[in-house]
Amino acid sequence: MSSCLLCGESVNGRLGWRPFFLLEAPPSICGACRRQFEPIIGERCRACSRPLAALDPAFIREDRCLDCCRWEEDSFYKGVLAGNYSLYTYNEAMKDFIARFKYRGDYILAQVFAGEIKKAAKQLPHDVAVAIPLSQERLMERGFNQAEALAQAAGLDIEDVLQRVHGEKQSKKSRSERLEAANVFGVKEKSSICHKKVLIIDDIYTTGSTLRQAAYLLKQAGAAEVRALTLARGQGT
Amino acid sequence: MMVFPPASFLSGRLLLEEEIPFPLPDSPAIQKLPGLSKRNSRLYCERCGNNEKERFALFPCARCQTECLYCRHCLMMGRISGCSRLVYWTGAEPPYEGEGILHWKGSLSEGQERASQAVTQAIRENGEQLIWAVCGAGKTEVLFRGIEAALLANKRVCIATPRTDVVLELAPRLQHVFPGTKVAALYGGSPDRHLYSQLVVSTTHQLLRFFQAFDVMIVDEVDAFPYSCDPSLQFAVQKARKPDAALIYLTATPNERWQKDCLHGKKAFVKIPARFHRQPLPVPQFSWIGNWKRAVKKGRLPASITSWAARRLQVNKQSLLFFPHIEWMQQALPLFQQLDSSIAAVHAGDPERKAKVAFMRDQKIPLLLSTTILERGVTFPNIDVAVIGTEDEVFTESALVQIAGRAGRSADFPDGEVRFFHYGKTRAAVKAIAHIRQMNKEGLEKGWLDR
């Protein structure tokens, strides 16, 4: 019997042969906590995974959201990111989860969604996985990189090809400010991504500008295609 | 940001290096210790005392470049890992500002008077004292003279309580009667957190940031969740006080062990079995309601609840109804709203919690449904109280005594009805009623009740 990583209550795993032979890991969180998270189901934006059901029809163009249409009209970023796949909405439970995992630094929480991330990564065609890096300063502050932690818990092999050139906090800026900001990444290592399909892992997709900056550089460095897999789909401003 | 002299910032505290907003000067008075250590061959968190293996985890630390351990138990206060260090002050305590004289014109009841003397004596002699006082006995006033004696003797005083609500209510009351001393109110995110003060009102949780700071430690509601369940909060109290500090415990419902210790003379205690207004405590009555959860699922309330609520709405008497869990309360709310649309419900995570309680005070809500969050500390002058599903395990003896203690609080309206609607009488409920009866009996025997 183990304890829920979030609420500490005991977790009763499923009975059966698979758990018995340790083929199936015991659940890391309890059912009550699990139910607080909202998986993205139903119709979603083909490009960024935004759930379309809750979106005003004025912001939907066929199977894409208006934001994504705008990205594709942008001469600079057009076609840079083949798509983003998010697993969950950024609801209150996910906000609390990410706050505790990333800002408070509860590393072990990376296990909570490891199974889902692993499964999703398998279905997204890729040769190489890359985690969005932190600046050196932020890395020292937090002690670990949350994107890397998510990827590693999911058993993905991460190629260390990106670095963050200068690290300003993104969360306080508006969309236009973020777009105008110069690219914060640099590519350290080209050989491992050249002509490869790259999957970027990050914790949250908000406006998509961070991911596109990284994707742009990866493409420049020779990547054949760049997709993103993110735990949560936030609401852009 | 203001610059704090290190002595007054650090004195009596145990803080993570990262929590200190100024560069630490080189001083022999400033010492550091590793955040995690080993005690009795078990891993040990120096801040919260956690030594359970499962409450630690590993992470690849970018700072120390190793697989580093961290404490998950007190993580929300800032992570303590194997490579973090806690800072403390070994120099002299900086002097306190203010004069510490009590400005209070009120008078004490006979029961309060005795308790007040016991508190003052315990503080003078650095002793230990339990004040076992019924809800509405006036516990805060009992502390006033003892606190004054401590402040005048240049002692540092802390009142610790498990709930932020109580800190917010208590701090201004103390500030009012001790205008010459700056009262610091400490809770998660409080603006006073860097204030060096001789009189501190704190959540038990925040005490984890202190180390041998207080000469007098007053612990309010020792029976209350989470204090009674979380050993790290008891650890926090022990850590924050000086080894020879006076210890005062306040409670309406000591746990079984303490009740026994009192009975056998192993614990110094003073009982105040009567309210300050000299009227007996309302004794709860049982009402059987059958399988109420099934009824609620089917979209109706048990008839006795409906008629109880309807009668109160009819005569305009406000009432408070307690539910064991949020889910059941939310399901029952629309059923109550069929009786009166202004009926509301409140729970711990409710963003409108403060507003709803204020509405209730202003009598804009005729009937308020609540989880156990309003079980203590909150006072409405003239209400009836009911518990729905008394059989649930969240309703311990202590919780039920506290809930019953919400009724008949004011001298103008000392009567209030308390009803335990149940689907099976529990030992806890029976004991709660016996407890209340016993208190009334003792109050009467002492001559502290008028009827």
XYZ file of C-alpha atoms in Angstrom:
688
model
C 0.000 0.000 0.000
C 1.412 3.394 -0.933
C 0.366 6.969 -0.185
C -1.035 9.446 -2.686
C 1.746 11.837 -3.700
C -0.692 14.746 -3.539
C -2.978 14.249 -0.551
C -1.105 11.574 1.417
C -4.131 9.292 1.683
C -3.451 5.637 1.088
C -3.854 4.439 -2.473
C -5.355 1.072 -3.212
C -3.901 -0.256 -6.390
C -5.800 -2.503 -8.768
C -5.668 -6.182 -7.936
C -4.568 -8.524 -10.651
C -1.654 -10.364 -12.184
C -0.057 -7.392 -13.882
C 0.456 -5.381 -10.681
C 1.387 -8.596 -8.860
C 4.274 -9.261 -11.224
C 5.248 -5.580 -11.094
C 4.369 -5.144 -14.765
C 2.148 -2.271 -13.761
C 3.346 0.443 -11.392
C 1.076 1.156 -8.418
C -0.846 4.410 -8.892
C 1.076 7.452 -7.650
C -2.019 9.455 -6.688
C -5.434 8.493 -5.388
C -8.625 8.421 -7.431
C -10.058 11.522 -5.765
C -6.980 13.576 -6.682
C -6.832 12.070 -10.175
C -10.421 13.115 -10.836
C -9.560 16.756 -10.133
C -7.554 16.901 -13.362
C -9.386 17.489 -16.609
C -8.043 15.520 -19.576
C -8.548 17.226 -22.931
C -11.146 15.134 -24.679
C -13.459 15.851 -27.576
C -12.667 18.353 -30.272
C -9.405 20.208 -29.978
C -7.491 22.625 -32.141
C -5.564 20.514 -34.608
C -2.483 22.671 -34.135
C -2.314 23.512 -30.426
C -4.702 21.135 -28.598
C -6.898 23.915 -27.320
C -10.298 22.428 -26.452
C -12.760 23.879 -28.964
C -15.959 23.133 -27.082
C -15.421 25.931 -24.556
C -14.168 28.403 -27.169
C -16.323 31.131 -28.706
C -17.095 30.016 -32.321
C -15.834 33.423 -33.464
C -12.343 32.221 -32.545
C -12.525 28.957 -34.434
C -11.593 28.423 -38.105
C -12.661 24.908 -39.065
C -10.518 22.698 -36.825
C -8.073 25.316 -35.649
C -8.237 28.187 -33.200
C -7.722 31.751 -34.325
C -4.404 32.003 -32.475
C -2.987 29.153 -34.500
C -4.277 30.691 -37.749
C -2.472 33.879 -36.797
C 0.736 31.966 -36.102
C 0.530 30.459 -39.567
C 0.041 33.886 -41.122
C 3.229 35.070 -39.428
C 5.997 35.005 -42.019
C 8.623 34.302 -39.398
C 6.934 31.473 -37.530
C 4.878 29.927 -40.332
C 5.206 26.156 -40.414
C 7.795 26.106 -37.656
C 5.826 23.962 -35.243
C 4.022 21.014 -36.771
C 1.743 20.847 -33.761
C 1.388 20.763 -30.018
C -0.304 17.976 -28.143
C -1.455 18.715 -24.580
C -2.824 16.152 -22.173
C -4.781 18.254 -19.710
C -6.496 21.595 -19.348
C -4.871 24.118 -17.054
C -7.630 24.013 -14.450
C -7.285 24.806 -10.734
C -5.996 21.346 -9.898
C -3.368 21.566 -12.652
C -2.370 25.063 -11.524
C -1.824 23.777 -7.998
C -0.004 20.761 -9.329
C 2.385 22.767 -11.482
C 2.927 25.313 -8.721
C 3.953 22.567 -6.330
C 5.964 20.599 -8.850
C 7.823 23.408 -10.558
C 7.878 26.393 -8.207
C 7.971 24.565 -4.866
C 10.192 21.945 -6.440
C 8.421 18.694 -5.580
C 10.422 16.667 -8.097
C 8.772 13.340 -7.364
C 5.477 14.637 -8.808
C 6.959 14.108 -12.262
C 5.853 10.510 -11.777
C 2.181 11.416 -11.600
C 1.695 11.853 -15.344
C 4.671 9.780 -16.512
C 2.464 7.026 -17.919
C 0.317 9.404 -19.945
C 3.307 11.305 -21.294
C 4.988 8.068 -22.293
C 1.877 6.884 -24.103
C 1.358 10.186 -25.902
C 5.018 10.391 -26.928
C 4.770 6.952 -28.513
C 1.947 8.153 -30.715
C 3.675 11.323 -31.837
C 6.150 10.515 -34.624
C 9.643 11.540 -33.519
C 13.292 10.461 -33.635
C 14.623 12.725 -30.894
C 13.156 14.273 -27.753
C 14.273 17.663 -26.432
C 13.283 19.428 -23.208
C 12.790 23.182 -23.034
C 15.798 24.342 -21.005
C 15.919 26.805 -18.113
C 18.404 29.617 -17.801
C 21.337 28.852 -15.538
C 20.027 31.290 -12.944
C 16.538 29.767 -12.876
C 17.987 26.280 -12.798
C 20.013 27.128 -9.691
C 16.919 28.651 -8.087
C 14.685 25.634 -8.750
C 17.315 22.911 -8.559
C 15.935 21.017 -11.547
C 14.360 21.561 -14.956
C 10.683 20.638 -14.826
C 10.431 19.762 -18.537
C 13.399 17.445 -18.280
C 11.954 15.896 -15.132
C 8.655 15.140 -16.909
C 10.476 13.607 -19.876
C 12.809 11.519 -17.754
C 10.001 10.196 -15.587
C 8.266 9.124 -18.798
C 11.391 7.238 -19.817
C 12.206 9.460 -22.789
C 15.825 9.932 -23.796
C 16.495 13.623 -23.884
C 19.033 15.177 -26.217
C 20.694 18.186 -24.666
C 20.721 20.445 -27.721
C 19.090 23.673 -26.539
C 20.210 26.318 -24.102
C 18.517 29.402 -22.797
C 20.554 32.440 -23.704
C 19.013 34.909 -21.335
C 16.321 34.205 -18.875
C 13.516 36.582 -18.367
C 10.344 35.338 -16.736
C 7.721 34.878 -19.429
C 4.582 34.810 -17.345
C 4.327 38.568 -16.786
C 4.347 39.603 -20.438
C 1.471 40.062 -22.861
C 1.265 38.088 -26.087
C 2.649 40.824 -28.279
C 5.516 41.533 -25.904
C 6.426 37.904 -25.874
C 6.358 37.685 -29.653
C 8.565 40.693 -30.027
C 11.068 39.517 -27.471
C 14.198 38.229 -29.099
C 14.643 34.489 -29.223
C 15.778 33.305 -25.817
C 17.249 30.023 -26.990
C 20.370 28.879 -28.713
C 21.329 25.536 -30.252
C 24.369 23.870 -28.679
C 24.534 20.749 -30.729
C 23.336 20.307 -34.295
C 24.408 16.799 -35.245
C 21.835 14.908 -33.193
C 18.831 16.713 -34.677
C 19.856 17.163 -38.299
C 17.182 15.680 -40.619
C 15.421 14.272 -37.573
C 11.866 14.591 -36.310
C 12.083 16.365 -32.985
C 9.613 16.224 -30.106
C 9.862 19.090 -27.629
C 8.692 18.385 -24.085
C 7.458 21.150 -21.801
C 5.098 21.486 -18.844
C 2.636 23.973 -20.283
C 1.625 25.543 -23.574
C 0.277 29.035 -22.987
C 0.704 31.325 -25.988
C 2.966 28.919 -27.800
C 5.667 31.503 -28.307
C 8.306 29.740 -26.185
C 7.816 26.522 -28.076
C 7.869 28.266 -31.448
C 11.085 30.077 -30.621
C 12.694 26.761 -29.793
C 11.130 25.096 -32.829
C 12.365 27.874 -35.094
C 15.950 27.342 -33.999
C 15.702 23.576 -34.225
C 14.433 23.896 -37.785
C 17.194 26.337 -38.606
C 19.647 23.795 -37.259
C 18.306 21.220 -39.668
C 15.466 19.409 -37.932
C 13.050 17.828 -40.402
C 9.967 18.443 -38.289
C 9.281 19.801 -34.801
C 6.301 18.899 -32.597
C 5.587 19.596 -28.969
C 4.137 17.509 -26.179
C 2.985 19.446 -23.143
C 1.314 18.387 -19.953
C -1.189 21.243 -19.877
C -2.824 23.622 -22.298
C -3.134 27.037 -20.643
C -5.222 29.913 -21.889
C -3.224 32.497 -23.791
C -3.762 36.196 -23.159
C 12.752 46.748 0.212
C 13.502 47.809 3.769
C 16.825 46.771 5.198
C 16.499 44.868 8.439
C 19.294 44.760 10.929
C 20.286 41.111 11.034
C 19.797 40.710 14.787
C 16.108 41.591 14.869
C 15.491 39.719 11.642
C 17.209 36.526 12.681
C 16.760 36.398 16.444
C 14.680 33.394 17.484
C 14.338 32.115 13.959
C 15.520 29.258 11.845
C 15.349 30.308 8.211
C 16.496 28.963 4.881
C 19.320 31.009 3.401
C 17.046 31.752 0.444
C 14.451 33.300 2.762
C 16.805 36.039 3.916
C 16.358 39.118 1.759
C 19.745 40.718 2.482
C 23.331 39.525 2.128
C 24.395 37.906 5.379
C 27.178 39.814 7.116
C 30.176 37.901 8.401
C 29.443 37.526 12.087
C 30.182 34.846 14.660
C 26.609 35.317 15.886
C 25.236 34.026 12.572
C 25.411 30.253 12.387
C 24.287 27.748 9.784
C 23.271 24.140 9.986
C 22.435 21.621 7.254
C 18.721 21.448 6.455
C 18.664 17.667 6.642
C 20.548 15.514 9.078
C 20.541 12.027 10.541
C 19.161 11.358 13.996
C 19.104 7.883 15.464
C 20.120 6.658 12.023
C 16.983 8.171 10.501
C 16.838 11.019 8.069
C 15.604 14.149 9.832
C 14.350 17.529 8.611
C 15.747 20.251 10.882
C 12.829 22.557 10.163
C 9.756 20.357 10.550
C 11.146 17.311 12.377
C 9.927 14.937 9.674
C 11.722 11.601 9.974
C 9.449 9.364 7.944
C 11.274 7.830 5.046
C 8.266 8.099 2.738
C 8.063 11.851 3.289
C 11.450 12.426 1.650
C 12.258 12.155 -2.046
C 15.291 12.357 -4.296
C 15.979 14.757 -7.121
C 18.942 15.391 -9.423
C 20.044 18.674 -7.861
C 21.520 21.231 -10.225
C 23.058 23.074 -7.288
C 25.078 20.329 -5.662
C 25.262 18.124 -8.776
C 24.213 14.982 -6.900
C 21.074 12.989 -6.264
C 19.909 15.218 -3.457
C 17.242 14.444 -0.848
C 14.455 16.854 0.017
C 11.730 16.974 2.653
C 8.246 16.753 1.173
C 6.542 17.446 4.461
C 7.355 21.151 4.757
C 7.946 21.688 1.045
C 5.299 24.392 0.742
C 7.374 26.636 3.019
C 10.316 26.471 0.618
C 12.184 23.283 -0.193
C 14.737 21.980 2.276
C 17.165 19.713 0.511
C 20.355 17.945 1.438
C 22.413 20.915 0.282
C 20.346 23.705 1.824
C 21.320 25.405 5.020
C 19.304 26.931 7.826
C 20.472 30.163 9.391
C 20.127 31.084 13.051
C 21.281 33.788 15.402
C 23.365 33.075 18.466
C 23.908 36.677 19.574
C 21.992 38.643 22.176
C 18.260 39.167 21.715
C 17.610 42.683 20.541
C 15.528 44.785 22.974
C 11.775 45.009 22.481
C 9.997 48.226 21.735
C 6.869 49.373 23.540
C 5.602 49.377 27.096
C 3.389 46.256 27.398
C 0.769 47.727 29.746
C -2.747 46.266 29.562
C -5.477 48.745 28.655
C -8.651 46.860 29.410
C -11.651 47.990 31.411
C -13.684 44.771 31.364
C -14.202 42.441 34.262
C -13.754 38.705 34.619
C -16.311 36.145 35.712
C -15.476 34.075 38.753
C -14.334 31.177 36.582
C -12.265 33.440 34.360
C -10.697 35.053 37.401
C -9.384 31.725 38.693
C -8.061 30.745 35.310
C -6.456 34.155 34.886
C -4.595 33.752 38.181
C -3.418 30.282 37.177
C -2.153 31.604 33.847
C -0.306 34.491 35.470
C 1.295 32.183 37.987
C 2.386 29.700 35.342
C 3.951 32.517 33.355
C 5.805 33.873 36.403
C 7.120 30.427 37.331
C 7.708 29.147 33.784
C 5.224 26.384 34.531
C 2.611 24.518 32.541
C -1.134 25.077 32.739
C -4.176 23.762 30.902
C -7.248 25.968 30.727
C -10.265 23.761 30.051
C -12.998 26.229 29.280
C -16.368 25.778 27.608
C -17.102 27.533 24.305
C -18.091 31.062 25.198
C -16.296 31.117 28.554
C -14.167 34.030 27.396
C -10.764 32.393 27.039
C -8.999 35.351 25.480
C -9.711 37.640 28.443
C -8.270 34.996 30.734
C -4.893 35.545 29.062
C -4.727 39.328 29.346
C -3.120 39.699 32.775
C -0.691 36.870 32.225
C 0.452 38.413 28.949
C 0.875 41.777 30.652
C 2.996 40.210 33.394
C 5.160 38.544 30.748
C 5.598 41.683 28.650
C 6.526 43.738 31.713
C 9.063 41.074 32.704
C 10.640 41.458 29.253
C 9.486 38.030 28.162
C 8.572 37.175 24.593
C 5.066 35.768 24.162
C 3.518 33.668 21.411
C -0.094 32.631 20.985
C -0.304 29.762 18.520
C -3.517 28.558 16.926
C -4.109 26.081 14.126
C -6.274 28.430 12.071
C -5.533 31.570 10.116
C -9.091 32.802 10.818
C -8.353 32.801 14.515
C -5.051 34.666 14.042
C -6.895 37.319 12.076
C -9.510 37.696 14.789
C -7.202 37.496 17.786
C -4.399 39.825 16.673
C -6.506 43.013 16.495
C -8.162 42.211 19.826
C -4.778 41.926 21.498
C -3.479 44.993 19.709
C -6.463 46.893 21.065
C -5.762 46.027 24.710
C -1.971 46.273 24.364
C -1.688 49.498 22.358
C 1.910 50.035 23.474
C 3.222 46.797 21.945
C 3.260 45.987 18.262
C 1.428 42.681 17.818
C 2.750 40.550 14.949
C 0.170 38.363 13.178
C 1.801 35.449 11.373
C 0.153 33.177 8.838
C 1.025 32.010 5.316
C 1.774 35.143 3.289
C 1.232 37.576 6.158
C 2.723 41.071 5.809
C 4.114 40.879 9.369
C 6.405 37.962 8.624
C 9.605 39.958 9.033
C 8.412 41.960 12.014
C 10.347 41.496 15.220
C 7.820 41.694 18.021
C 7.490 40.789 21.669
C 3.893 39.617 21.210
C 3.270 37.226 18.346
C 0.017 35.600 17.241
C 0.846 32.829 14.808
C -0.568 29.828 13.063
C 1.025 26.712 14.470
C 2.461 26.113 11.034
C 4.478 29.315 10.932
C 6.197 28.354 14.179
C 8.337 25.998 12.110
C 10.326 29.093 11.157
C 11.213 29.797 14.801
C 13.763 28.285 17.122
C 13.822 28.782 20.896
C 12.267 32.185 20.545
C 9.531 32.416 23.160
C 9.499 32.593 26.950
C 5.760 32.061 27.005
C 3.982 29.733 24.604
C 0.204 29.783 24.621
C -1.383 27.088 22.470
C -4.992 27.695 21.560
C -7.369 24.829 20.695
C -4.906 22.008 21.238
C -7.644 19.573 20.275
C -8.275 21.136 16.874
C -7.472 19.565 13.563
C -4.784 19.733 12.181
C -2.821 20.271 15.407
C -4.107 17.087 16.981
C -3.305 14.970 13.926
C -0.091 16.422 12.589
C 2.879 15.639 14.842
C 4.990 18.250 13.088
C 2.785 21.009 14.527
C 3.395 19.739 18.033
C 7.052 19.640 17.098
C 6.760 23.257 15.914
C 5.447 24.384 19.293
C 8.262 22.606 21.120
C 10.879 23.975 18.772
C 9.697 27.576 18.886
C 9.659 27.854 22.671
C 12.693 28.215 24.878
C 13.461 25.054 26.828
C 12.257 26.601 30.091
C 9.313 28.513 28.630
C 5.919 28.702 30.304
C 3.333 26.601 28.465
C -0.349 27.464 28.489
C -2.849 25.243 26.695
C -6.391 26.363 25.944
C -9.161 24.038 24.939
C -12.863 23.312 25.294
C -12.387 19.640 24.621
C -9.157 18.020 25.790
C -8.531 14.630 24.226
C -9.165 11.471 26.205
C -5.598 11.136 27.425
C -5.481 14.677 28.723
C -8.890 14.329 30.348
C -7.527 11.277 32.174
C -4.333 13.061 33.172
C -6.418 15.890 34.596
C -8.616 13.455 36.476
C -5.611 11.695 37.990
C -3.906 14.902 38.981
C -1.058 14.483 36.482
C -1.761 17.730 34.731
C -2.253 21.181 36.208
C -5.560 22.465 34.907
C -8.288 24.972 35.617
C -11.777 24.303 34.390
C -14.267 27.010 33.448
C -17.488 25.033 33.072
C -19.734 28.084 32.606
C -20.074 30.777 30.013
C -19.321 34.350 30.941
C -23.031 35.209 30.627
C -23.918 32.710 33.397
C -26.380 30.706 31.295
C -26.026 26.955 30.710
C -24.768 25.479 27.443
C -27.553 24.349 25.120
C -27.732 20.543 25.247
C -28.021 18.917 21.798
C -30.956 16.669 20.966
C -30.864 13.646 18.705
C -33.203 13.220 15.709
C -33.095 10.071 13.628
C -33.326 10.798 9.902
C -32.708 7.411 8.343
C -30.631 7.044 5.201
C -30.447 10.752 4.440
C -27.825 10.354 1.721
C -30.183 8.200 -0.298
C -32.963 10.731 0.209
C -30.717 13.592 -0.952
C -29.671 11.551 -3.987
C -33.333 11.152 -4.852
C -33.798 14.884 -4.571
C -35.546 15.254 -1.242
C -34.639 16.103 2.329
C -35.722 13.988 5.300
C -39.004 15.438 6.581
C -37.691 16.276 10.038
C -34.906 18.401 8.552
C -37.313 20.238 6.288
C -39.675 21.025 9.127
C -36.793 22.052 11.424
C -35.475 24.448 8.783
C -38.939 25.707 7.790
C -39.817 26.570 11.382
C -36.687 28.660 11.733
C -37.303 30.451 8.465
C -40.848 31.151 9.604
C -39.868 32.810 12.878
C -36.807 34.462 11.353
C -34.280 32.702 13.515
C -30.934 32.287 11.823
C -29.415 28.855 11.761
C -26.213 27.061 10.904
C -26.260 23.530 9.465
C -23.139 21.390 9.443
C -22.437 18.725 6.832
C -19.733 16.075 7.009
C -18.472 16.575 3.433
C -18.632 19.193 0.693
C -20.167 16.850 -1.877
C -23.225 16.109 0.235
C -23.625 19.734 1.168
C -23.538 20.813 -2.487
C -26.135 18.202 -3.374
C -28.418 19.270 -0.543
C -28.068 23.013 -1.189
C -30.633 23.269 -4.028
C -33.090 21.296 -1.896
C -32.726 23.847 0.884
C -32.974 26.686 -1.597
C -36.450 25.471 -2.495
C -37.409 26.623 1.017
C -35.688 29.977 0.656
C -33.553 31.063 -2.249
C -31.175 33.070 -0.067
C -29.898 29.973 1.741
C -26.171 29.590 1.075
C -23.366 27.097 1.630
C -19.734 27.620 2.569
C -16.647 25.390 2.636
C -12.891 25.771 3.167
C -11.961 26.330 -0.473
C -14.850 28.690 -1.144
C -13.490 31.945 -2.610
C -16.498 33.783 -1.175
C -16.050 32.297 2.253
C -15.295 35.605 3.997
C -18.166 37.393 2.263
C -20.664 34.685 3.145
C -19.672 34.718 6.804
C -20.045 38.519 6.772
C -23.495 38.190 5.146
C -24.444 35.732 7.850
C -23.350 38.244 10.503
C -25.422 40.952 8.827
C -28.386 38.565 8.893
C -28.680 38.567 5.115
C -28.512 34.780 5.035
C -31.298 33.052 6.993
C -29.681 29.639 6.988
C -26.089 28.765 6.206
C -24.844 25.307 5.303
C -21.248 24.658 6.260
C -18.593 21.977 6.432
C -16.703 21.753 9.717
C -14.699 24.901 8.896
C -17.100 27.036 10.911
C -16.997 24.624 13.817
C -14.892 26.933 15.948
C -13.761 30.475 16.321
C -16.764 31.921 14.520
C -19.456 33.589 16.582
C -22.944 34.588 15.492
C -25.024 36.065 18.326
C -28.394 34.380 17.983
C -28.513 31.121 16.086
C -29.780 27.567 16.201
C -27.437 24.835 15.114
C -27.935 21.469 13.462
C -25.645 18.680 12.318
C -26.720 16.588 9.350
C -25.232 13.106 9.376
C -23.859 13.195 12.932
C -22.811 9.572 12.436
C -19.958 10.555 10.110
C -16.481 10.048 11.513
C -15.487 13.694 10.970
C -17.816 14.561 13.841
C -15.600 13.656 16.763
C -16.561 14.429 20.348
C -14.460 17.557 20.192
C -15.961 18.729 16.887
C -19.509 18.185 18.133
C -18.892 20.029 21.409
C -17.466 22.908 19.395
C -20.411 22.898 16.991
C -22.917 22.861 19.847
C -20.907 25.715 21.338
C -21.920 27.977 18.421
C -25.435 28.329 19.883
C -26.474 30.737 22.616
C -23.242 32.722 22.585
C -24.477 36.212 23.404
C -25.770 37.423 26.752
C -28.856 38.811 24.991
C -29.702 35.478 23.379
C -28.303 32.761 25.627
C -30.737 30.147 24.294
C -30.230 28.303 21.099
C -31.323 24.910 19.944
C -28.827 22.293 18.902
C -29.997 19.276 16.944
C -27.965 16.229 15.932
C -29.719 14.703 12.922
C -28.318 11.207 12.573
C -28.499 7.817 10.921
C -27.119 5.966 13.933
C -25.854 7.365 17.250
C -22.101 7.260 17.558
C -20.012 6.973 20.701
C -18.569 10.402 19.884
C -22.013 12.037 19.753
C -23.168 10.416 22.985
C -19.939 11.482 24.679
C -20.271 15.024 23.366
C -23.712 15.370 24.926
C -22.503 13.842 28.193
C -19.578 16.277 28.154
C -21.891 19.277 27.755
C -24.241 18.013 30.489
C -21.274 17.479 32.819
C -20.065 21.034 32.242
C -23.520 22.433 33.004
C -23.661 20.345 36.156
C -20.293 21.583 37.340
C -21.191 25.163 36.505
C -24.333 24.864 38.571
C -22.499 23.284 41.510
C -19.943 26.071 41.512
C -22.747 28.602 41.487
C -21.531 30.085 38.176
C -24.909 29.645 36.476
C -28.042 31.670 37.140
C -30.434 28.797 36.551
